[in-house]
PDB file of C-alpha atoms in Angstrom:
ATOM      1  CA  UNK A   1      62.928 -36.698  90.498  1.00 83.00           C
ATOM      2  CA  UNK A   2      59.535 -34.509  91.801  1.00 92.00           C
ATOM      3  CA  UNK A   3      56.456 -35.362  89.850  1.00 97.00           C
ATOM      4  CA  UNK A   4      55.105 -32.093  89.094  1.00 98.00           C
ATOM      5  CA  UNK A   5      51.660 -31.500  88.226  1.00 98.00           C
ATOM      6  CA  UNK A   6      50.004 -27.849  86.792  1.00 98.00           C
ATOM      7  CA  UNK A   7      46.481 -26.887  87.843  1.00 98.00           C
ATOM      8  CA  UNK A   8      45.044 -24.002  85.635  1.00 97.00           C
ATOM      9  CA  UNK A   9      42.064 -23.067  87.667  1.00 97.00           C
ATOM     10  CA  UNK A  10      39.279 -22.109  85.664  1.00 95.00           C
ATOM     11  CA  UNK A  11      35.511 -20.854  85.896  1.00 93.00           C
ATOM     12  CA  UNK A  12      32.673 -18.682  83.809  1.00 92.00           C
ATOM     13  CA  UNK A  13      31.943 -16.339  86.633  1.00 79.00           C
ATOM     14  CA  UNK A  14      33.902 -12.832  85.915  1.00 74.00           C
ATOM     15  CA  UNK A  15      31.505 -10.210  86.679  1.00 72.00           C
ATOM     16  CA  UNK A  16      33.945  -7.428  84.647  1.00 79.00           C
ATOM     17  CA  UNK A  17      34.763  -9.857  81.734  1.00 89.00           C
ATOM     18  CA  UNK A  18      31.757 -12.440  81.213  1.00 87.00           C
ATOM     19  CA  UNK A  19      32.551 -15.223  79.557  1.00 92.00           C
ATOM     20  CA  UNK A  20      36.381 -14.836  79.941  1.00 94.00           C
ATOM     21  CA  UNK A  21      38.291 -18.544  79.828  1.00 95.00           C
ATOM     22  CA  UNK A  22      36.706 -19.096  76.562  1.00 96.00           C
ATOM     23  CA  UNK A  23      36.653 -15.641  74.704  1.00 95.00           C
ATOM     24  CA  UNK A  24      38.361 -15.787  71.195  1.00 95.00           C
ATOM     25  CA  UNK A  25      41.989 -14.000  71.182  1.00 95.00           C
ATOM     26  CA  UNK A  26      42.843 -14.536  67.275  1.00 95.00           C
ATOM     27  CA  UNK A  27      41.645 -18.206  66.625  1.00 95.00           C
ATOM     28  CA  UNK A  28      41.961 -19.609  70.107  1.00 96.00           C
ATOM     29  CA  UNK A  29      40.564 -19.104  73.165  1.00 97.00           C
ATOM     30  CA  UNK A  30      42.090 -17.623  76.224  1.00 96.00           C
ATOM     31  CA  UNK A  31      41.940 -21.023  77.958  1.00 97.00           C
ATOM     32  CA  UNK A  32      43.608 -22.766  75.054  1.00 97.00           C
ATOM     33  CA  UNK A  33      46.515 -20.367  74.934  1.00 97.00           C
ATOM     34  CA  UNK A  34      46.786 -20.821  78.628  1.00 97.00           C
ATOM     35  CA  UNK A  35      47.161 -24.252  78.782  1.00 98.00           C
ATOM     36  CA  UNK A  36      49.268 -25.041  75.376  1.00 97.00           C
ATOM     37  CA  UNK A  37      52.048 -22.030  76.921  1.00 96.00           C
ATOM     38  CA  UNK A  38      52.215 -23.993  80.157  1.00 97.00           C
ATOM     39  CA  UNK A  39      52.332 -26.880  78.562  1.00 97.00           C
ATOM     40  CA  UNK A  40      55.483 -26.001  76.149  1.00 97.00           C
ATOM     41  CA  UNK A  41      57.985 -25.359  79.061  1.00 97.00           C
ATOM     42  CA  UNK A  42      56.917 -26.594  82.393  1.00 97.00           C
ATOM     43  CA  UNK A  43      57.675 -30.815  83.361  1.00 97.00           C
ATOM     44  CA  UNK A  44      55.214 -32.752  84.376  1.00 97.00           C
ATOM     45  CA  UNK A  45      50.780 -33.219  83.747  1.00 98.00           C
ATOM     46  CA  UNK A  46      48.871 -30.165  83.080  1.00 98.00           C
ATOM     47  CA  UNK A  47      45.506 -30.163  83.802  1.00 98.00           C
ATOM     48  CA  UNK A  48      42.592 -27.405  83.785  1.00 98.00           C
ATOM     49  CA  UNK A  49      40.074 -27.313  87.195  1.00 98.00           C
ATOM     50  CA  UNK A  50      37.400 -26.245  85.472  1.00 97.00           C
ATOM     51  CA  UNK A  51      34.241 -24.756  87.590  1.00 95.00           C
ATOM     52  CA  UNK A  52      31.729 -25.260  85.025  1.00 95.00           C
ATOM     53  CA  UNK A  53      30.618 -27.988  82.592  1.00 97.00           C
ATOM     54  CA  UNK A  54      31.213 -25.886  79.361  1.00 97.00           C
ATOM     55  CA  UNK A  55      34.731 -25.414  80.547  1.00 97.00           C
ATOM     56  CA  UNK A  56      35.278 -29.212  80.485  1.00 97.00           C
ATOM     57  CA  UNK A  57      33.485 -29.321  77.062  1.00 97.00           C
ATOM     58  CA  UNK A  58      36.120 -26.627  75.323  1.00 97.00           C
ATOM     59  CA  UNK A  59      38.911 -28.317  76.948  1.00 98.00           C
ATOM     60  CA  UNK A  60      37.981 -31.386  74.761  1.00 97.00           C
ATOM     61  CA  UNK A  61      38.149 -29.751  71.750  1.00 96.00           C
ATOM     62  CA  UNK A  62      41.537 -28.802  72.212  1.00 97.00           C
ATOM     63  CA  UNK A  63      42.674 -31.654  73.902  1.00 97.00           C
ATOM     64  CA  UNK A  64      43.571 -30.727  77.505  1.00 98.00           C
ATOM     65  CA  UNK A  65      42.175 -32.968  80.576  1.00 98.00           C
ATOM     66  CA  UNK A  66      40.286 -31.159  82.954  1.00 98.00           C
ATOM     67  CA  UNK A  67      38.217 -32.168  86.362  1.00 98.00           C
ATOM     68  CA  UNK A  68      35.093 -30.540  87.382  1.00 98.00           C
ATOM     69  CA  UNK A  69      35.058 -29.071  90.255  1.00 97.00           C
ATOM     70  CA  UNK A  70      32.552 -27.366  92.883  1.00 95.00           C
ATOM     71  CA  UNK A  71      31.442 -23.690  91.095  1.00 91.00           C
ATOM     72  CA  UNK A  72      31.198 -22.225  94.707  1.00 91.00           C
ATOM     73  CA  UNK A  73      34.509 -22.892  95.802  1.00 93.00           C
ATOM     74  CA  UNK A  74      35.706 -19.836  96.900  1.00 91.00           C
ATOM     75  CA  UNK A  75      39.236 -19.386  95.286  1.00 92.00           C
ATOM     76  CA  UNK A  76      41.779 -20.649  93.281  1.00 93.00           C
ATOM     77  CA  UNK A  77      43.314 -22.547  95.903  1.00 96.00           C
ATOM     78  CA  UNK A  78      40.113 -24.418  96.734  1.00 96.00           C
ATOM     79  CA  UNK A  79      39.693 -25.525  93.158  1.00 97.00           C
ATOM     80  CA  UNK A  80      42.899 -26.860  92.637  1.00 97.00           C
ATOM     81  CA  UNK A  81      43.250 -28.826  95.738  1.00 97.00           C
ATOM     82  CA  UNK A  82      40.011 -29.959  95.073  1.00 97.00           C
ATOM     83  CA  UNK A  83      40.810 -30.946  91.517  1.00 97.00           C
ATOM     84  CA  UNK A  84      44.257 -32.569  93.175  1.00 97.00           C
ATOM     85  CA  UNK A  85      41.900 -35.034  95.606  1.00 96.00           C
ATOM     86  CA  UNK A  86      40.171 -35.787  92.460  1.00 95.00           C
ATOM     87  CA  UNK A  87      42.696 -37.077  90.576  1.00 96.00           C
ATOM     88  CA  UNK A  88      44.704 -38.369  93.690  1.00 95.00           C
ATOM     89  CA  UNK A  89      42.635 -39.289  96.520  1.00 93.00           C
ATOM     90  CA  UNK A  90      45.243 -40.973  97.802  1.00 92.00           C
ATOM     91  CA  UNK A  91      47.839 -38.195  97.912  1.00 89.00           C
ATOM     92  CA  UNK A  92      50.937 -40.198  96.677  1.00 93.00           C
ATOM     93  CA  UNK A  93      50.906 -39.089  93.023  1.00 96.00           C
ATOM     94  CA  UNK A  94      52.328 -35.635  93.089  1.00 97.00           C
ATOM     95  CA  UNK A  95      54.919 -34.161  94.756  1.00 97.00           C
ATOM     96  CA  UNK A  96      54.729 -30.271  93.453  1.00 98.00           C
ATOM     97  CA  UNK A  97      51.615 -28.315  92.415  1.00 98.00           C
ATOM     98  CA  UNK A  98      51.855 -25.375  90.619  1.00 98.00           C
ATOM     99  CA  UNK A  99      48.954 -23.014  90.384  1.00 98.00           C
ATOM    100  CA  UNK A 100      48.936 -21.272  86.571  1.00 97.00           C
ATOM    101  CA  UNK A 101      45.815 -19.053  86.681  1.00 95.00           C
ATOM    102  CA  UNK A 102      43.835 -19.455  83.488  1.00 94.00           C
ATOM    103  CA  UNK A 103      43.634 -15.732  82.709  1.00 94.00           C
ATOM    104  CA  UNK A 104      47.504 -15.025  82.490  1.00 96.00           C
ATOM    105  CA  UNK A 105      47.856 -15.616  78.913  1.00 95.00           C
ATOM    106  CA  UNK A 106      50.891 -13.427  78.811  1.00 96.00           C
ATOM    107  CA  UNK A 107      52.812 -14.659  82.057  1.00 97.00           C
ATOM    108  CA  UNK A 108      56.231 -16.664  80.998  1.00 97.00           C
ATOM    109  CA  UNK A 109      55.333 -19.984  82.499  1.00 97.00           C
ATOM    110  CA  UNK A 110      59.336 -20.286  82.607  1.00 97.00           C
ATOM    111  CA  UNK A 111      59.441 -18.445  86.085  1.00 97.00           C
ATOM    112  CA  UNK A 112      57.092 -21.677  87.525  1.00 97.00           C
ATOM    113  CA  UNK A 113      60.374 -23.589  86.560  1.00 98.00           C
ATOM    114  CA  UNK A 114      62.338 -21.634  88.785  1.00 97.00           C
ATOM    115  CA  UNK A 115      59.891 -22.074  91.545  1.00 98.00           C
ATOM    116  CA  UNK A 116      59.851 -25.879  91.394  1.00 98.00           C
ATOM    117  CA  UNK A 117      63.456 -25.746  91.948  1.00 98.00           C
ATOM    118  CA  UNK A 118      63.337 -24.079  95.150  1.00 98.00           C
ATOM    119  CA  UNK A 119      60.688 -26.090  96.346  1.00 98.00           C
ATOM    120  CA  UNK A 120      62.847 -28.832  95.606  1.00 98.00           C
ATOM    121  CA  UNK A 121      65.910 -27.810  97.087  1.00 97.00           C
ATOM    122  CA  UNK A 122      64.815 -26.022 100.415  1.00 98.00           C
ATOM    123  CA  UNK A 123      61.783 -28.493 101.247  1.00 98.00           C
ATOM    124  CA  UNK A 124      59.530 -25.327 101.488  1.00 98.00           C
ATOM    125  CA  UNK A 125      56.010 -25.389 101.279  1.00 98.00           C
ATOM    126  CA  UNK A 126      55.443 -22.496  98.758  1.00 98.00           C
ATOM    127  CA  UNK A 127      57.369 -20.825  96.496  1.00 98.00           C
ATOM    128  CA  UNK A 128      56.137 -17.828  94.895  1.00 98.00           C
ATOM    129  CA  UNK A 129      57.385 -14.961  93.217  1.00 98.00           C
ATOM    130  CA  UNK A 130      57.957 -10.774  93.800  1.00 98.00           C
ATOM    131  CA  UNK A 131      59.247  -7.756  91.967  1.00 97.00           C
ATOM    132  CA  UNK A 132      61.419  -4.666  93.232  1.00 96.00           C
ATOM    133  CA  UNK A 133      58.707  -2.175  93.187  1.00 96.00           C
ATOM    134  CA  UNK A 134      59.554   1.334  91.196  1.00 94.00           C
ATOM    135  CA  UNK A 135      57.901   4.084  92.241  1.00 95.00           C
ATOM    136  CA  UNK A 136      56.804   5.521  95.983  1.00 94.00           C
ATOM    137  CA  UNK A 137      53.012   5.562  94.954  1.00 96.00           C
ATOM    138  CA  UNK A 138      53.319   1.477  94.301  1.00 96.00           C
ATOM    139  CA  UNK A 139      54.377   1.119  97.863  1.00 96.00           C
ATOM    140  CA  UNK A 140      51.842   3.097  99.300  1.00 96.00           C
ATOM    141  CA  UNK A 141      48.948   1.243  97.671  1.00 97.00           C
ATOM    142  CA  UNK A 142      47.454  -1.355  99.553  1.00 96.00           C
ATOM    143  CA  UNK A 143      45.886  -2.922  96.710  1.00 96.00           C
ATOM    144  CA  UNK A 144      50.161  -3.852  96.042  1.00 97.00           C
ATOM    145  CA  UNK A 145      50.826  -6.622  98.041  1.00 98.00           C
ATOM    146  CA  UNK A 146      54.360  -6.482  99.957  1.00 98.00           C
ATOM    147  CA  UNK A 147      56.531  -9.468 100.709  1.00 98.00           C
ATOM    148  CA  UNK A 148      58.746  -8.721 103.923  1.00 98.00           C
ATOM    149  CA  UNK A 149      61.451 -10.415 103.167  1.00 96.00           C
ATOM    150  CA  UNK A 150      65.588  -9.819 104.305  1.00 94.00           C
ATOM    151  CA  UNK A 151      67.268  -9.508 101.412  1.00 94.00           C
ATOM    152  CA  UNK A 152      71.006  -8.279 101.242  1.00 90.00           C
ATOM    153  CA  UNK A 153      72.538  -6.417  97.967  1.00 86.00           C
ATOM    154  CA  UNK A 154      72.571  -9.113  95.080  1.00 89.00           C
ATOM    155  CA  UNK A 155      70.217 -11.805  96.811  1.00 94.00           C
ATOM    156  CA  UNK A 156      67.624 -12.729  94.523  1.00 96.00           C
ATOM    157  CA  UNK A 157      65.727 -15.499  96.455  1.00 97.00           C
ATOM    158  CA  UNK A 158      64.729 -15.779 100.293  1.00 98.00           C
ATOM    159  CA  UNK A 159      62.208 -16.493 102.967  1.00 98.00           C
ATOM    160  CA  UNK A 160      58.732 -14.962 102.825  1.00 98.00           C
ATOM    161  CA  UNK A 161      58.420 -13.325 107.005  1.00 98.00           C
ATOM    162  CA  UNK A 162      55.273 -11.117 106.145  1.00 98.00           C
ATOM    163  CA  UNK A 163      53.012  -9.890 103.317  1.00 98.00           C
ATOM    164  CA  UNK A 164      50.487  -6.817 103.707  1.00 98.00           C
ATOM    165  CA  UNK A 165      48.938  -4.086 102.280  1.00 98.00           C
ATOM    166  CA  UNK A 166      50.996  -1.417 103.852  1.00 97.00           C
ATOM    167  CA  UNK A 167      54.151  -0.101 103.369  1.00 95.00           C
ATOM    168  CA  UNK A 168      56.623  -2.287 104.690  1.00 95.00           C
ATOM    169  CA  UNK A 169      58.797  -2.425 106.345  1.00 94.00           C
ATOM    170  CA  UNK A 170      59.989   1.039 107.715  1.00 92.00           C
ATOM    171  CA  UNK A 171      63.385   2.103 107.583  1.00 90.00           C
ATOM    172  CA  UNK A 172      64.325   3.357 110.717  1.00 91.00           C
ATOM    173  CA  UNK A 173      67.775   4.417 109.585  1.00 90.00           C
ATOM    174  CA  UNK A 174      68.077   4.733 106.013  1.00 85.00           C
ATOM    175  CA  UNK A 175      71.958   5.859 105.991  1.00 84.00           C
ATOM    176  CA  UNK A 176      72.897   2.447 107.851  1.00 83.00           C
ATOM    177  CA  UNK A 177      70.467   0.716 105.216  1.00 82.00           C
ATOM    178  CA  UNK A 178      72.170  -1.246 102.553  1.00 80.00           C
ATOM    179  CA  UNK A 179      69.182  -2.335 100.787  1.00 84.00           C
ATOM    180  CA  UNK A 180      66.055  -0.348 100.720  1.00 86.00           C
ATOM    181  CA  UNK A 181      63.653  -2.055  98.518  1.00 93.00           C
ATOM    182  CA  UNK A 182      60.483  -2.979  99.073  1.00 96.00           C
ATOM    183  CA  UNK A 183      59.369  -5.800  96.946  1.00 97.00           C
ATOM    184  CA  UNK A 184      55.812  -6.342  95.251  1.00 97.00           C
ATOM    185  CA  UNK A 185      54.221 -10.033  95.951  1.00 97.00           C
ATOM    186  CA  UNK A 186      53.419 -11.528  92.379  1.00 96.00           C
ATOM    187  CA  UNK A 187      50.583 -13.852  92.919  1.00 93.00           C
ATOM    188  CA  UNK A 188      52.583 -17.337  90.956  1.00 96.00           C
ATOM    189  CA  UNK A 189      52.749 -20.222  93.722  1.00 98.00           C
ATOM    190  CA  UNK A 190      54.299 -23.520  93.388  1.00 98.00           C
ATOM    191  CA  UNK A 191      52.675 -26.099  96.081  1.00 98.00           C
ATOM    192  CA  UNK A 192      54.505 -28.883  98.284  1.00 98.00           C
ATOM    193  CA  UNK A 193      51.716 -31.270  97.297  1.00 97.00           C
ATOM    194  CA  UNK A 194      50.643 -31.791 101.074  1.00 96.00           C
ATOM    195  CA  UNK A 195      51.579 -28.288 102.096  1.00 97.00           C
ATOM    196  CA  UNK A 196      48.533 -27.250  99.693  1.00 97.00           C
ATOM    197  CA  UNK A 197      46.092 -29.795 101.355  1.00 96.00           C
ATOM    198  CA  UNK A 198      46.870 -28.780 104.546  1.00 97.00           C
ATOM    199  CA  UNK A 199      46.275 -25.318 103.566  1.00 97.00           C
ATOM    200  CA  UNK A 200      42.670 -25.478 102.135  1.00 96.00           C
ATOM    201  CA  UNK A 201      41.617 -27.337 105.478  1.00 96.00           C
ATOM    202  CA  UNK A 202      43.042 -24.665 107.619  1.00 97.00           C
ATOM    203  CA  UNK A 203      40.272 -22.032 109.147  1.00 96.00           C
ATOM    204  CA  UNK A 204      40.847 -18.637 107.832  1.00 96.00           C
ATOM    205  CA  UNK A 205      43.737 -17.190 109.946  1.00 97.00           C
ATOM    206  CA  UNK A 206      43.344 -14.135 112.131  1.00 98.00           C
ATOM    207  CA  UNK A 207      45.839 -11.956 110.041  1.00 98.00           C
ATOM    208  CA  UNK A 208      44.827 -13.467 107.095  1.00 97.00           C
ATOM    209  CA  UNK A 209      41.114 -12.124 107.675  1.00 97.00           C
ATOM    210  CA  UNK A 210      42.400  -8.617 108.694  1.00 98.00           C
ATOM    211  CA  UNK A 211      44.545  -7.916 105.060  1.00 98.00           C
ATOM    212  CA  UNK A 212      42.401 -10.443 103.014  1.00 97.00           C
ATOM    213  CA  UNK A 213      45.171 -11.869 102.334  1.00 97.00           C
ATOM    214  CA  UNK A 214      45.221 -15.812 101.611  1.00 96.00           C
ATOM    215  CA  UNK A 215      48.861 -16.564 101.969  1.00 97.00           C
ATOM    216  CA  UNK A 216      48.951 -15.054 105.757  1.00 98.00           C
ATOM    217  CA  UNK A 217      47.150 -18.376 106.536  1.00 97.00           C
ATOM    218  CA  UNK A 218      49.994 -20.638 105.806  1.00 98.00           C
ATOM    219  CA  UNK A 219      52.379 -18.043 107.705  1.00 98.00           C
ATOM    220  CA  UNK A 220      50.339 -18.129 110.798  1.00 98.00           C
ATOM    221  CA  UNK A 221      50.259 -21.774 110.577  1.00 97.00           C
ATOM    222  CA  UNK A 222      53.818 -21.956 110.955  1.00 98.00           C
ATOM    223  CA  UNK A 223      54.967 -22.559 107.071  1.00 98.00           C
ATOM    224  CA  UNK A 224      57.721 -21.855 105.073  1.00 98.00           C
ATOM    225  CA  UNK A 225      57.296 -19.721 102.070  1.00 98.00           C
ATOM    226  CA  UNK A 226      59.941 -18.400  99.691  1.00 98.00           C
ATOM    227  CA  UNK A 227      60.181 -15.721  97.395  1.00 98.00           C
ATOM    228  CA  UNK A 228      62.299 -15.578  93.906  1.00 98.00           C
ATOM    229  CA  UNK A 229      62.476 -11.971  92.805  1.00 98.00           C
ATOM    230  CA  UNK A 230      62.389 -11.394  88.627  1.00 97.00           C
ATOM    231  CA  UNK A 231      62.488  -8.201  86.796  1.00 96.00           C
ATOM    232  CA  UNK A 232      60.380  -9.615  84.153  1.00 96.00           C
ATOM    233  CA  UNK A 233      57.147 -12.017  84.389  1.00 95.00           C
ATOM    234  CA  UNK A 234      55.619 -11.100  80.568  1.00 95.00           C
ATOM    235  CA  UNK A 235      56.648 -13.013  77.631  1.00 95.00           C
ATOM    236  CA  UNK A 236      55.825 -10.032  74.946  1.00 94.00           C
ATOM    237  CA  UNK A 237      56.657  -6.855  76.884  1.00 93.00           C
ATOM    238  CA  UNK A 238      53.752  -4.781  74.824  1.00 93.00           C
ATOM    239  CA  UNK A 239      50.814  -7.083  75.929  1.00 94.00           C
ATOM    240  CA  UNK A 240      49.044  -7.419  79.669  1.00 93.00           C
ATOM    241  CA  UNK A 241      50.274  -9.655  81.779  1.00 94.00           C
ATOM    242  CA  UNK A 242      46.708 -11.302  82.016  1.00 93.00           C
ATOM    243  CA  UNK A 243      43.074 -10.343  81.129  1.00 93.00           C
ATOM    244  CA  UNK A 244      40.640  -8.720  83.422  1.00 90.00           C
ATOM    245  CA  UNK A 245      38.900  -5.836  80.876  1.00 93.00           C
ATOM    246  CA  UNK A 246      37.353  -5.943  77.335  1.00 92.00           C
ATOM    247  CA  UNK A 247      40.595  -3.271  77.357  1.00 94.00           C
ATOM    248  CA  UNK A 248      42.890  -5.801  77.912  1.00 94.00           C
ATOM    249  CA  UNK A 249      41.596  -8.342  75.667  1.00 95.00           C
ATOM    250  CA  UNK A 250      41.563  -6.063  72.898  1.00 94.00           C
ATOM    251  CA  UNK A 251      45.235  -5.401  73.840  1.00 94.00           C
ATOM    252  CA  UNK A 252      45.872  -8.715  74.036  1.00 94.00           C
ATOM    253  CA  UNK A 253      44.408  -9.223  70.603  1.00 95.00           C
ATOM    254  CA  UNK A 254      46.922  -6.764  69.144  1.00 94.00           C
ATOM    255  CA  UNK A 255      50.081  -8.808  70.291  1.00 92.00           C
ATOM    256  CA  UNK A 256      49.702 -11.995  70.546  1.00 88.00           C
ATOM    257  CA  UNK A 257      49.410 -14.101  67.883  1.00 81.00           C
TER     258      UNK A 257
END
C-alpha cells in the first residue's frame, strides 16, 4: 500500500486578496476549511507548508501540522517539496504527494483519490486532472490551459503529450474526426514522491519559459504525466471553486456553511 501524504501550500502574500489563508468564511478560516475537507476523504498525513510564521500559529489552533517554509519560494511546487525534505530528508517516507492548494475551499478533494490511483497503477510521475471545455471562446483563451492529449470516444483517462495556451490541437479533417474536444488543464496534481524532487531541481525548461507554463518542465524532461477528465471538480455547484476576490469570498460566504 502507497503512503500518501497532502501538502496544502500556504502563504500571506495575495496582492488581490490580502490576508487570504486566514480570512473568516462563517466561523472558520479559509485555511481551516481547507485542510479539515482534505482531511475527511483523502488516505494518508495532511500537512499545511505554510510560508509565514502566523500561518503556522493558526494551524495550531485548529490542530493541523504545518512546516515553515522559505516565503520567497517561488511557487507551489517549491514549497511543498521543500516542506517534503523537511519532514523527510531522507526521501523514504512517502510514496505519493498530492498538492491541495490552500485557497480551493470548494474543490471535492475526492477527485485527488482518483489521481492517487493512477499514479499507482501506471507508475507515472504526475497525475492531474482536465475538463471538456464548452464553448469556442474557452479554447481560444490562452489564459485556459490545454492538455493535448489522444483521447478516443468514451476514454476518460490518458497520457498528458502537450499543454499550451493556444488552441490545440487543429483538426485538419474534422469529418474523419471522431472526437473533437479540446480539454481544459485543471491545475490538481498528485506527485510520484521522487518525480516531484526531481522536478523542483530541474532548470526552467525552454518551452516551459515560452508558455509560463510549469508542467512543460517535467515534459521536456522526459516524464510521464496523465490526465483524468471529470465533469465536475466543485462540491456545492453554487459556490467558486476557490477564492481569489473579496467577490468570491463573499460568495463563498453565502454557500458554504
Amino acid at each position: 500500500m502507497s503512503k500518501i501524504i497532502t501538502m496544502i501550500p500556504v502563504r500571506m502574500a495575495s496582492t488581490r486578496l490580502p490576508n487570504k489563508p486566514l480570512l473568516d468564511i462563517n466561523g472558520k478560516t479559509l485555511l481551516q476549511r481547507v485542510y479539515e475537507n482534505v482531511k475527511k476523504v483523502v488516505p494518508g498525513d495532511v500537512y499545511v507548508a505554510a510560508g509565514d510564521q502566523v500561518i503556522i500559529d493558526a494551524c495550531k489552533e485548529f490542530g493541523a501540522p504545518a512546516i515553515l517554509t522559505d516565503p520567497k519560494l517561488p511557487s507551489g511546487t517549491d514549497r511543498i517539496a521543500a516542506a517534503l525534505k523537511e519532514l523527510d530528508p531522507e526521501g523514504n517516507k512517502y510514496d505519493i504527494v498530492v498538492n491541495f492548494q490552500g485557497d480551493a475551499i470548494n474543490v471535492n478533494p475526492e477527485i485527488n483519490n482518483d489521481l492517487i490511483k493512477i499514479v499507482e497503477e501506471t507508475g507515472c510521475d504526475i497525475a492531474t486532472v482536465g475538463m471538456v471545455f464548452k464553448s469556442q471562446a474557452d479554447i481560444d483563451s490562452p489564459n485556459n490551459v490545454k492538455i493535448v492529449m489522444g483521447l478516443r470516444d468514451g476514454e476518460t483517462e490518458g497520457r498528458c503529450l502537450y499543454f499550451t495556451r493556444a488552441a490545440a490541437p487543429f483538426i485538419r479533417n474534422p469529418e474523419k474526426c471522431d472526437n473533437k474536444d479540446f480539454y481544459h488543464h485543471i491545475g490538481i496534481y498528485v506527485y510520484n514522491a521522487a518525480s516531484l524532487q526531481r522536478i523542483v531541481n530541474l532548470p526552467v525548461g525552454v518551452l516551459e519559459a515560452r508558455e509560463s507554463l510549469e508542467q512543460l518542465r517535467a515534459l521536456e524532461d522526459g516524464m510521464v504525466i496523465r490526465a483524468k477528465l471529470v465533469s465536475e471538480l466543485k462540491l456545492n455547484k453554487d459556490a467558486p471553486a476557490d477564492i481569489d476576490t473579496l467577490e468570491e469570498l463573499e460568495e463563498a460566504r453565502k454557500f458554504i456553511k
